[in-house]
Amino acid sequence: MNFADSEVVGAILRDAGHCLAESVDGADFVLINTCAIRDNAEQRVRHRVRELRAQQGRNKRLRIGILGCMAERLQSRLMAEEDNVSFVCGPDSYRRLPQLMAQVREGQRGAEVELSTTETYADIEPVRLASNGISAYISIMRGCQNYCSYCVVPYTRGRERSRDPQTIVAEARGLFERGYKEVTLLGQNVNSYRFDNVGFPELMAMVAEVSSLLRVRFATSHPKDLSNELLEVMARYPNICRCIHLPVQSGSNRMLKLMNRKYTVEWYLDRMAAIRHYMPDCSITTDVIAGFCSETLEDHEATLELFRKVRYDYAYMFKYSQREGTYAAKHLPDDIADEEKTRRLNEIIALQGQIALENNRQEVGREYEVLVEGESHRSKEQLFGRNSQNKVLVFDRRDAVPGTYRKVKVTDCTAATLIGELCD
Ligand code: 5AD
Ligand code: SF4
């Protein structure tokens, strides 16, 4: 999401006459787009801001601006705590950045942190800042009002609002015409996308119709809203990727209730069965939190048990981090010791690593259509790409070129990567 937002910021600044600096040494501004979801994300930003002090010593014109969720959460407090920060700008105020930066050039400091109920940046064509020219993000909605009890996002990104589908389809078409082969539709909870009479399944169909050669992905879905209607649309279009990211957060009903997730483990498993019914070859990935308030060993064991049942292809695994202002911070004591959170997290990581490896071993011998993305990190002689399931395949280059589809047969694997060879 921040990656996509930075590309919107890039477009706003370019239209205001700014350009990208070659390095920090020649720059007038460094803008840091931030995440507030866990404390360690914020600590990394603070570290970076302090590191930039040395550069500011050498380059007296250099001003630092903090964008995104951390700016929204801390507002001018952040400028008081980090005195080399000149301005903060929240996620709904990016159109005001040019004025804010002009003000800062005159020697003032400033904060733009108002949240909006309507801003979607629908009319802004993002500058594809770090894109490989093959795959791009399209933001389709902003904000979240699910209020999971641990989560700061509803406070930093505001109310949910959806972007006009015509502008989304036009952006996808424009990308395809420029040679892009894959788009990922982004939102905090894409299943609750709605603009007039267009819901998420209809939107997916509209984007999939742009071209059968354009792959369509999406993130993130909330299990409570994952409908059969969406699964039917996915199954109907082979270019909608066979991969669903469905954050579970915990395998214990008691925890899910405390987390205000609004579903049970039974409901979640029913959704897993539905996914496999409509698309037997669909990969499933998740997010999970270890050591949430009052989590017992039994609750933790229930999470491990769920992982054994579902057998995810990939999981993002986190330790609970208390966030000021959330329901949990106000009403639920953060009572699991940090070492115990780490121990539980490591247990989940070890189990998931083993499952991912076992899943990948089953892939040996299968053939996949792979969108070739670029050179492998290990060797110039090898390329990598992804299959529809979003698994990375590495293979000898031969005559393959990035940006094309090729058939690849899996010959070997690790827990994270499939190793293969070109079939034709
Ligand atoms: N502590 C730890 N993990 C969190 N997440 C959200 N809030 C917190 C928190 N306070 C995780 C959830 C979510 C992912 C984006 O980040 O798993 O799905
Ligand atoms: Fe946070 Fe829950 Fe919204 Fe996801 S759905 S952004 S976890 S409040």
Coordinates of C-alpha atoms and ligand atoms in Angstrom, one line a residue:
M1 CA 0.0 0.0 0.0
N2 CA 2.8 2.4 0.9
F3 CA 4.6 1.5 -2.3
A4 CA 1.5 2.5 -4.3
D5 CA 1.0 5.6 -2.2
S6 CA 4.6 6.7 -2.9
E7 CA 3.9 6.4 -6.6
V8 CA 0.9 8.8 -6.2
V9 CA 3.1 11.2 -4.2
G10 CA 5.7 10.9 -7.1
A11 CA 3.0 12.0 -9.6
I12 CA 1.8 14.9 -7.4
L13 CA 5.4 16.2 -7.0
R14 CA 6.3 15.8 -10.6
D15 CA 3.3 17.8 -11.7
A16 CA 4.4 20.5 -9.2
G17 CA 7.8 20.7 -11.0
H18 CA 9.9 18.6 -8.7
C19 CA 12.1 15.8 -9.9
L20 CA 13.9 12.8 -8.4
A21 CA 17.4 13.6 -7.0
E22 CA 20.2 11.3 -8.0
S23 CA 21.3 10.9 -4.4
V24 CA 20.6 12.3 -0.9
D25 CA 23.7 14.6 -1.2
G26 CA 22.1 16.7 -4.0
A27 CA 18.5 16.6 -2.7
D28 CA 16.4 19.4 -1.3
F29 CA 14.0 17.0 0.3
V30 CA 13.9 13.4 1.6
L31 CA 10.4 12.1 2.1
I32 CA 9.9 8.9 4.1
N33 CA 6.7 7.1 3.7
T34 CA 6.0 5.3 6.9
C35 CA 4.0 2.4 8.5
A36 CA 2.7 2.4 12.0
I37 CA 1.4 -1.1 12.2
R38 CA 4.0 -2.4 14.7
D39 CA 6.5 -0.6 16.9
N40 CA 9.5 -2.0 15.1
A41 CA 8.3 -0.4 11.8
E42 CA 8.3 3.0 13.6
Q43 CA 11.7 2.4 15.3
R44 CA 13.2 1.8 11.9
V45 CA 11.9 5.1 10.6
R46 CA 13.3 7.0 13.7
H47 CA 16.6 5.3 13.1
R48 CA 16.7 6.5 9.5
V49 CA 15.7 10.1 10.5
R50 CA 18.6 10.2 12.9
E51 CA 21.0 8.8 10.3
L52 CA 20.0 11.6 7.9
R53 CA 21.3 14.2 10.4
A54 CA 24.8 13.6 9.2
Q55 CA 23.8 14.2 5.6
Q56 CA 22.0 17.4 6.7
G57 CA 25.3 18.5 8.2
R58 CA 26.9 18.3 4.7
N59 CA 23.9 19.5 2.7
K60 CA 22.3 22.4 4.5
R61 CA 19.3 22.6 2.1
L62 CA 18.2 19.1 2.9
R63 CA 14.7 19.0 4.6
I64 CA 13.0 15.8 5.9
G65 CA 9.3 15.1 5.6
I66 CA 7.5 12.2 7.1
L67 CA 4.5 10.8 5.1
G68 CA 2.0 8.1 5.8
C69 CA 0.6 6.3 8.9
M70 CA 3.3 7.4 11.4
A71 CA 2.8 11.0 10.4
E72 CA -1.0 10.6 10.9
R73 CA -0.6 8.8 14.2
L74 CA 2.0 11.1 15.8
Q75 CA 1.2 14.4 14.0
S76 CA 3.3 17.4 15.3
R77 CA 4.5 15.3 18.2
L78 CA 6.8 13.6 15.7
M79 CA 8.4 17.0 14.8
A80 CA 8.8 17.8 18.5
E81 CA 10.6 14.5 19.1
E82 CA 12.7 14.5 16.0
D83 CA 13.8 18.1 15.6
N84 CA 15.4 17.6 12.1
V85 CA 12.0 16.7 10.6
S86 CA 10.5 19.7 8.9
F87 CA 7.0 18.4 8.1
V88 CA 4.6 15.6 8.5
C89 CA 1.8 14.7 6.0
G90 CA -0.8 12.0 6.5
P91 CA -2.1 9.6 3.9
D92 CA -5.1 11.7 2.8
S93 CA -3.2 15.0 2.4
Y94 CA -0.7 14.3 -0.4
R95 CA -2.3 16.8 -2.7
R96 CA -1.2 19.5 -0.3
L97 CA 2.5 18.4 -0.4
P98 CA 3.6 21.0 -2.9
Q99 CA 2.3 23.9 -0.8
L100 CA 3.7 22.3 2.4
M101 CA 7.1 21.9 0.8
A102 CA 7.1 25.5 -0.5
Q103 CA 6.2 26.6 3.0
V104 CA 9.1 24.6 4.4
R105 CA 11.5 26.2 1.9
E106 CA 10.6 29.6 3.4
G107 CA 11.8 28.2 6.7
Q108 CA 8.6 27.1 8.4
R109 CA 7.6 23.7 9.7
G110 CA 4.2 22.2 8.9
A111 CA 1.7 19.4 9.5
E112 CA -1.1 18.2 7.2
V113 CA -2.9 15.4 8.9
E114 CA -6.6 15.8 8.1
L115 CA -8.3 12.5 7.2
S116 CA -10.8 12.5 4.4
T117 CA -14.0 10.5 3.7
T118 CA -13.7 10.9 0.0
E119 CA -10.1 11.1 -1.2
T120 CA -9.0 8.2 -3.4
Y121 CA -6.5 9.9 -5.7
A122 CA -8.6 8.4 -8.5
D123 CA -7.6 11.0 -11.1
I124 CA -3.8 10.7 -10.4
E125 CA -1.8 8.4 -12.7
P126 CA 0.9 7.1 -10.4
V127 CA 4.6 7.4 -11.4
R128 CA 5.9 3.9 -11.6
L129 CA 8.9 4.6 -9.4
A130 CA 10.6 1.3 -8.8
S131 CA 8.6 -0.8 -11.2
N132 CA 10.1 -3.5 -13.4
G133 CA 7.8 -2.5 -16.2
I134 CA 6.0 -5.8 -15.9
S135 CA 4.0 -5.7 -12.7
A136 CA 2.2 -2.7 -11.1
Y137 CA -0.1 -1.9 -8.1
I138 CA -3.4 -0.2 -8.5
S139 CA -5.0 1.2 -5.4
I140 CA -8.8 0.5 -5.5
M141 CA -9.9 1.6 -2.1
R142 CA -8.6 3.4 1.0
G143 CA -9.2 3.2 4.7
C144 CA -10.6 0.6 7.0
Q145 CA -13.4 0.5 9.5
N146 CA -13.2 -3.1 10.7
Y147 CA -11.6 -2.0 14.0
C148 CA -9.7 -5.2 14.8
S149 CA -8.9 -4.5 18.4
Y150 CA -5.1 -4.7 18.0
C151 CA -4.9 -2.6 14.8
V152 CA -4.0 1.1 14.3
V153 CA -5.0 1.3 10.6
P154 CA -8.6 2.6 11.1
Y155 CA -7.1 5.5 13.1
T156 CA -4.3 6.3 10.6
R157 CA -6.0 5.7 7.3
G158 CA -9.6 6.7 8.1
R159 CA -12.9 5.6 6.8
E160 CA -13.3 3.1 4.0
R161 CA -13.9 4.6 0.5
S162 CA -13.8 3.0 -2.9
R163 CA -12.5 4.4 -6.1
D164 CA -14.6 4.8 -9.3
P165 CA -14.3 1.5 -11.2
Q166 CA -14.0 3.3 -14.6
T167 CA -10.7 5.0 -13.4
I168 CA -9.4 1.6 -12.2
V169 CA -10.1 -0.1 -15.5
A170 CA -8.6 2.8 -17.4
E171 CA -5.4 2.6 -15.3
A172 CA -5.2 -1.2 -15.9
R173 CA -5.8 -0.7 -19.7
G174 CA -3.1 2.0 -19.8
L175 CA -0.6 -0.2 -18.1
F176 CA -1.4 -3.2 -20.4
E177 CA -0.9 -0.9 -23.4
R178 CA 2.5 0.1 -22.1
G179 CA 3.6 -3.5 -21.9
Y180 CA 2.7 -4.4 -18.3
K181 CA 1.5 -8.0 -17.8
E182 CA 0.3 -8.0 -14.2
V183 CA -1.7 -5.7 -11.9
T184 CA -2.4 -6.1 -8.2
L185 CA -5.5 -4.4 -6.9
L186 CA -4.9 -3.0 -3.5
G187 CA -7.0 -2.2 -0.5
Q188 CA -7.1 -2.9 3.3
N189 CA -10.2 -5.0 2.7
V190 CA -10.9 -5.4 -1.0
N191 CA -14.0 -7.6 -0.5
S192 CA -15.9 -4.6 0.8
Y193 CA -15.1 -2.6 -2.3
R194 CA -18.3 -0.9 -3.5
F195 CA -18.9 2.0 -5.9
D196 CA -22.6 2.5 -6.9
N197 CA -23.7 -0.9 -8.1
V198 CA -20.2 -2.3 -8.7
G199 CA -18.9 -4.7 -5.9
F200 CA -15.5 -6.4 -5.8
P201 CA -16.5 -9.5 -7.9
E202 CA -17.8 -7.2 -10.7
L203 CA -14.7 -5.1 -10.5
M204 CA -12.5 -8.1 -10.8
A205 CA -14.4 -9.3 -13.9
M206 CA -14.1 -5.8 -15.4
V207 CA -10.3 -5.7 -14.9
A208 CA -9.9 -9.3 -16.0
E209 CA -11.6 -8.4 -19.3
V210 CA -8.9 -5.8 -20.2
S211 CA -6.9 -8.7 -21.7
S212 CA -6.5 -12.4 -21.1
L213 CA -2.7 -11.7 -21.2
L214 CA -3.0 -9.4 -18.2
R215 CA -2.7 -11.2 -14.9
V216 CA -4.8 -9.8 -12.0
R217 CA -4.0 -10.2 -8.3
F218 CA -5.5 -8.6 -5.3
A219 CA -4.8 -8.0 -1.6
T220 CA -6.0 -8.1 1.1
S221 CA -9.2 -9.9 1.8
H222 CA -10.9 -10.2 5.2
P223 CA -12.2 -13.8 5.8
K224 CA -15.6 -12.5 7.0
D225 CA -16.3 -11.0 3.6
L226 CA -14.9 -13.7 1.3
S227 CA -17.9 -14.6 -0.8
N228 CA -18.7 -17.5 -3.1
E229 CA -19.6 -14.9 -5.8
L230 CA -15.9 -13.7 -5.8
L231 CA -14.6 -17.3 -6.0
E232 CA -17.0 -18.0 -8.9
V233 CA -15.6 -14.9 -10.8
M234 CA -12.0 -16.0 -10.0
A235 CA -12.7 -19.5 -11.3
R236 CA -14.2 -18.1 -14.5
Y237 CA -11.2 -16.1 -15.5
P238 CA -7.9 -18.0 -15.9
N239 CA -6.0 -14.7 -15.8
I240 CA -7.2 -13.9 -12.3
C241 CA -4.4 -15.5 -10.3
R242 CA -4.9 -18.6 -8.2
C243 CA -3.7 -17.1 -5.0
I244 CA -5.7 -15.8 -2.0
H245 CA -4.2 -14.0 0.9
L246 CA -6.5 -14.5 3.8
P247 CA -5.2 -13.3 7.1
V248 CA -6.4 -15.6 9.9
Q249 CA -4.5 -13.8 12.9
S250 CA -5.2 -16.7 15.3
G251 CA -6.5 -20.3 15.4
S252 CA -8.4 -19.8 18.7
N253 CA -12.0 -18.6 18.7
R254 CA -11.5 -16.9 22.1
M255 CA -8.6 -14.8 20.6
L256 CA -10.6 -14.1 17.4
K257 CA -13.4 -12.7 19.5
L258 CA -11.0 -10.5 21.6
M259 CA -9.4 -9.4 18.3
N260 CA -12.9 -8.4 17.0
R261 CA -12.3 -10.4 13.8
K262 CA -16.0 -11.2 13.5
Y263 CA -15.5 -14.9 12.3
T264 CA -14.8 -18.2 13.9
V265 CA -12.2 -20.9 13.1
E266 CA -15.1 -23.0 11.7
W267 CA -16.2 -20.1 9.4
Y268 CA -12.6 -19.7 8.3
L269 CA -12.2 -23.4 7.5
D270 CA -15.5 -23.3 5.6
R271 CA -14.0 -20.5 3.4
M272 CA -10.8 -22.7 2.9
A273 CA -13.1 -25.5 1.7
A274 CA -15.0 -23.1 -0.6
I275 CA -11.7 -21.9 -2.1
R276 CA -10.6 -25.4 -2.8
H277 CA -14.0 -26.3 -4.2
Y278 CA -13.9 -23.5 -6.8
M279 CA -10.2 -23.6 -7.5
P280 CA -8.4 -26.8 -6.4
D281 CA -5.1 -25.4 -7.6
C282 CA -5.4 -22.1 -5.6
S283 CA -2.6 -21.3 -3.2
I284 CA -3.5 -19.8 0.2
T285 CA -1.4 -17.5 2.3
T286 CA -2.0 -15.7 5.6
D287 CA -1.0 -13.3 8.4
V288 CA -0.9 -14.4 12.0
I289 CA -0.1 -12.7 15.4
A290 CA 1.6 -14.5 18.2
G291 CA 1.2 -13.5 21.8
F292 CA -1.9 -11.3 21.7
C293 CA -3.4 -10.2 25.0
S294 CA -4.1 -13.1 27.4
E295 CA -3.2 -15.8 24.8
T296 CA -2.8 -19.1 26.6
L297 CA -0.7 -22.1 25.5
E298 CA -3.9 -23.7 24.5
D299 CA -4.8 -20.8 22.3
H300 CA -1.3 -20.9 20.8
E301 CA -1.6 -24.6 20.2
A302 CA -4.9 -24.0 18.4
T303 CA -3.0 -21.6 16.0
L304 CA -0.4 -24.3 15.3
E305 CA -3.2 -26.8 14.8
L306 CA -4.9 -24.5 12.3
F307 CA -1.6 -24.2 10.4
R308 CA -1.3 -28.0 10.2
K309 CA -4.9 -28.2 8.8
V310 CA -4.7 -25.4 6.2
R311 CA -1.1 -26.0 5.1
Y312 CA -0.5 -22.4 3.9
D313 CA 2.0 -21.8 1.1
Y314 CA 3.3 -18.7 2.8
A315 CA 2.6 -16.8 6.0
Y316 CA 3.5 -13.4 7.4
M317 CA 4.1 -14.0 11.0
F318 CA 4.2 -11.3 13.7
K319 CA 4.6 -10.8 17.5
Y320 CA 1.8 -8.7 18.9
S321 CA 2.8 -5.1 19.3
Q322 CA 0.6 -2.9 21.4
R323 CA -0.6 0.3 19.5
E324 CA -1.7 3.3 21.4
G325 CA -5.3 4.3 20.9
T326 CA -6.6 0.9 19.8
Y327 CA -9.3 -1.0 21.8
A328 CA -6.7 -3.5 22.9
A329 CA -4.3 -0.9 24.2
K330 CA -7.2 0.7 26.2
H331 CA -8.9 -2.4 27.5
L332 CA -6.7 -5.5 27.2
P333 CA -3.5 -5.9 29.1
D334 CA -0.4 -6.7 27.0
D335 CA 0.4 -9.5 29.4
I336 CA 2.5 -12.0 27.4
A337 CA 6.2 -11.5 28.1
D338 CA 8.3 -10.5 25.1
E339 CA 10.5 -13.7 25.3
E340 CA 7.4 -15.8 25.4
K341 CA 5.9 -14.0 22.3
T342 CA 9.2 -14.7 20.6
R343 CA 9.2 -18.4 21.5
R344 CA 5.6 -18.8 20.2
L345 CA 6.4 -16.9 17.1
N346 CA 9.5 -19.1 16.4
E347 CA 7.4 -22.2 16.9
I348 CA 4.9 -20.9 14.2
I349 CA 7.8 -20.0 11.9
A350 CA 9.4 -23.4 12.2
L351 CA 6.2 -25.2 11.6
Q352 CA 5.3 -23.0 8.6
G353 CA 8.8 -23.5 7.1
Q354 CA 8.3 -27.2 7.3
I355 CA 4.9 -27.1 5.7
A356 CA 6.0 -24.7 2.9
L357 CA 8.9 -27.2 2.1
E358 CA 6.5 -30.2 2.0
N359 CA 4.0 -28.2 -0.2
N360 CA 6.9 -27.3 -2.6
R361 CA 8.1 -30.9 -2.8
Q362 CA 4.7 -31.9 -4.1
E363 CA 5.2 -29.4 -6.9
V364 CA 8.2 -31.3 -8.4
G365 CA 7.3 -32.7 -11.8
R366 CA 4.5 -30.1 -12.4
E367 CA 4.5 -27.6 -15.2
Y368 CA 3.5 -24.0 -14.8
E369 CA 3.0 -21.0 -17.0
V370 CA 5.4 -18.4 -15.6
L371 CA 5.5 -14.7 -16.1
V372 CA 9.3 -14.1 -16.4
E373 CA 10.2 -11.1 -14.2
G374 CA 14.0 -10.7 -14.3
E375 CA 17.4 -12.1 -13.5
S376 CA 17.8 -14.3 -10.4
H377 CA 19.7 -12.8 -7.5
R378 CA 22.1 -15.7 -7.5
S379 CA 23.2 -15.9 -11.1
K380 CA 23.1 -13.9 -14.3
E381 CA 22.6 -17.2 -16.1
Q382 CA 19.2 -17.8 -14.4
L383 CA 15.9 -15.9 -14.6
F384 CA 13.0 -15.9 -12.1
G385 CA 9.3 -15.5 -12.5
R386 CA 6.1 -16.4 -10.8
N387 CA 3.3 -18.8 -11.5
S388 CA -0.4 -18.0 -11.1
Q389 CA -0.1 -19.2 -7.5
N390 CA 2.5 -16.5 -6.8
K391 CA 5.3 -19.0 -6.2
V392 CA 8.7 -18.0 -7.4
L393 CA 10.4 -20.2 -10.0
V394 CA 14.1 -20.0 -10.9
F395 CA 15.3 -21.5 -14.1
D396 CA 18.2 -21.4 -16.7
R397 CA 17.8 -18.4 -18.9
R398 CA 18.2 -19.9 -22.4
D399 CA 16.1 -17.8 -24.8
A400 CA 13.6 -16.5 -22.2
V401 CA 13.0 -12.8 -21.8
P402 CA 11.5 -10.8 -18.9
G403 CA 7.9 -9.7 -19.5
T404 CA 6.9 -12.9 -21.4
Y405 CA 5.0 -16.0 -20.4
R406 CA 6.9 -19.3 -20.5
K407 CA 6.2 -22.9 -19.5
V408 CA 8.5 -24.1 -16.8
K409 CA 8.7 -27.6 -15.3
V410 CA 9.6 -27.9 -11.6
T411 CA 12.6 -30.1 -11.0
D412 CA 13.6 -29.2 -7.4
C413 CA 12.7 -26.9 -4.6
T414 CA 13.6 -25.1 -1.3
A415 CA 11.0 -23.9 1.2
A416 CA 10.9 -20.5 -0.5
T417 CA 11.6 -21.2 -4.2
L418 CA 10.8 -23.7 -6.9
I419 CA 13.6 -24.6 -9.2
G420 CA 12.8 -25.6 -12.8
E421 CA 13.6 -25.7 -16.5
L422 CA 12.0 -24.2 -19.6
C423 CA 9.8 -26.7 -21.3
D424 CA 9.8 -25.3 -24.8
Ligands
5AD1 N1 0.8 -6.2 16.3 C1 1.2 -7.2 15.5 N2 0.8 -7.5 14.2 C2 -0.2 -6.6 13.8 N3 -0.8 -6.6 12.6 C3 -1.7 -5.6 12.6 N4 -1.7 -4.9 13.8 C4 -0.7 -5.6 14.5 C5 -0.2 -5.4 15.8 N5 -0.7 -4.4 16.6 C6 -0.6 -7.6 11.5 C7 -1.9 -8.3 11.2 C8 -2.2 -7.8 9.8 C9 -0.9 -7.4 9.2 C10 -0.9 -6.4 8.1 O1 -0.2 -6.9 10.3 O2 -1.5 -9.7 11.0 O3 -3.0 -8.7 9.0
SF4_2 FE1 -6.4 -3.6 10.6 FE2 -8.4 -5.3 10.8 FE3 -8.6 -3.2 9.1 FE4 -6.9 -5.2 8.5 S1 -9.1 -5.4 8.7 S2 -6.4 -3.0 8.4 S3 -6.2 -5.8 10.6 S4 -8.5 -3.1 11.3

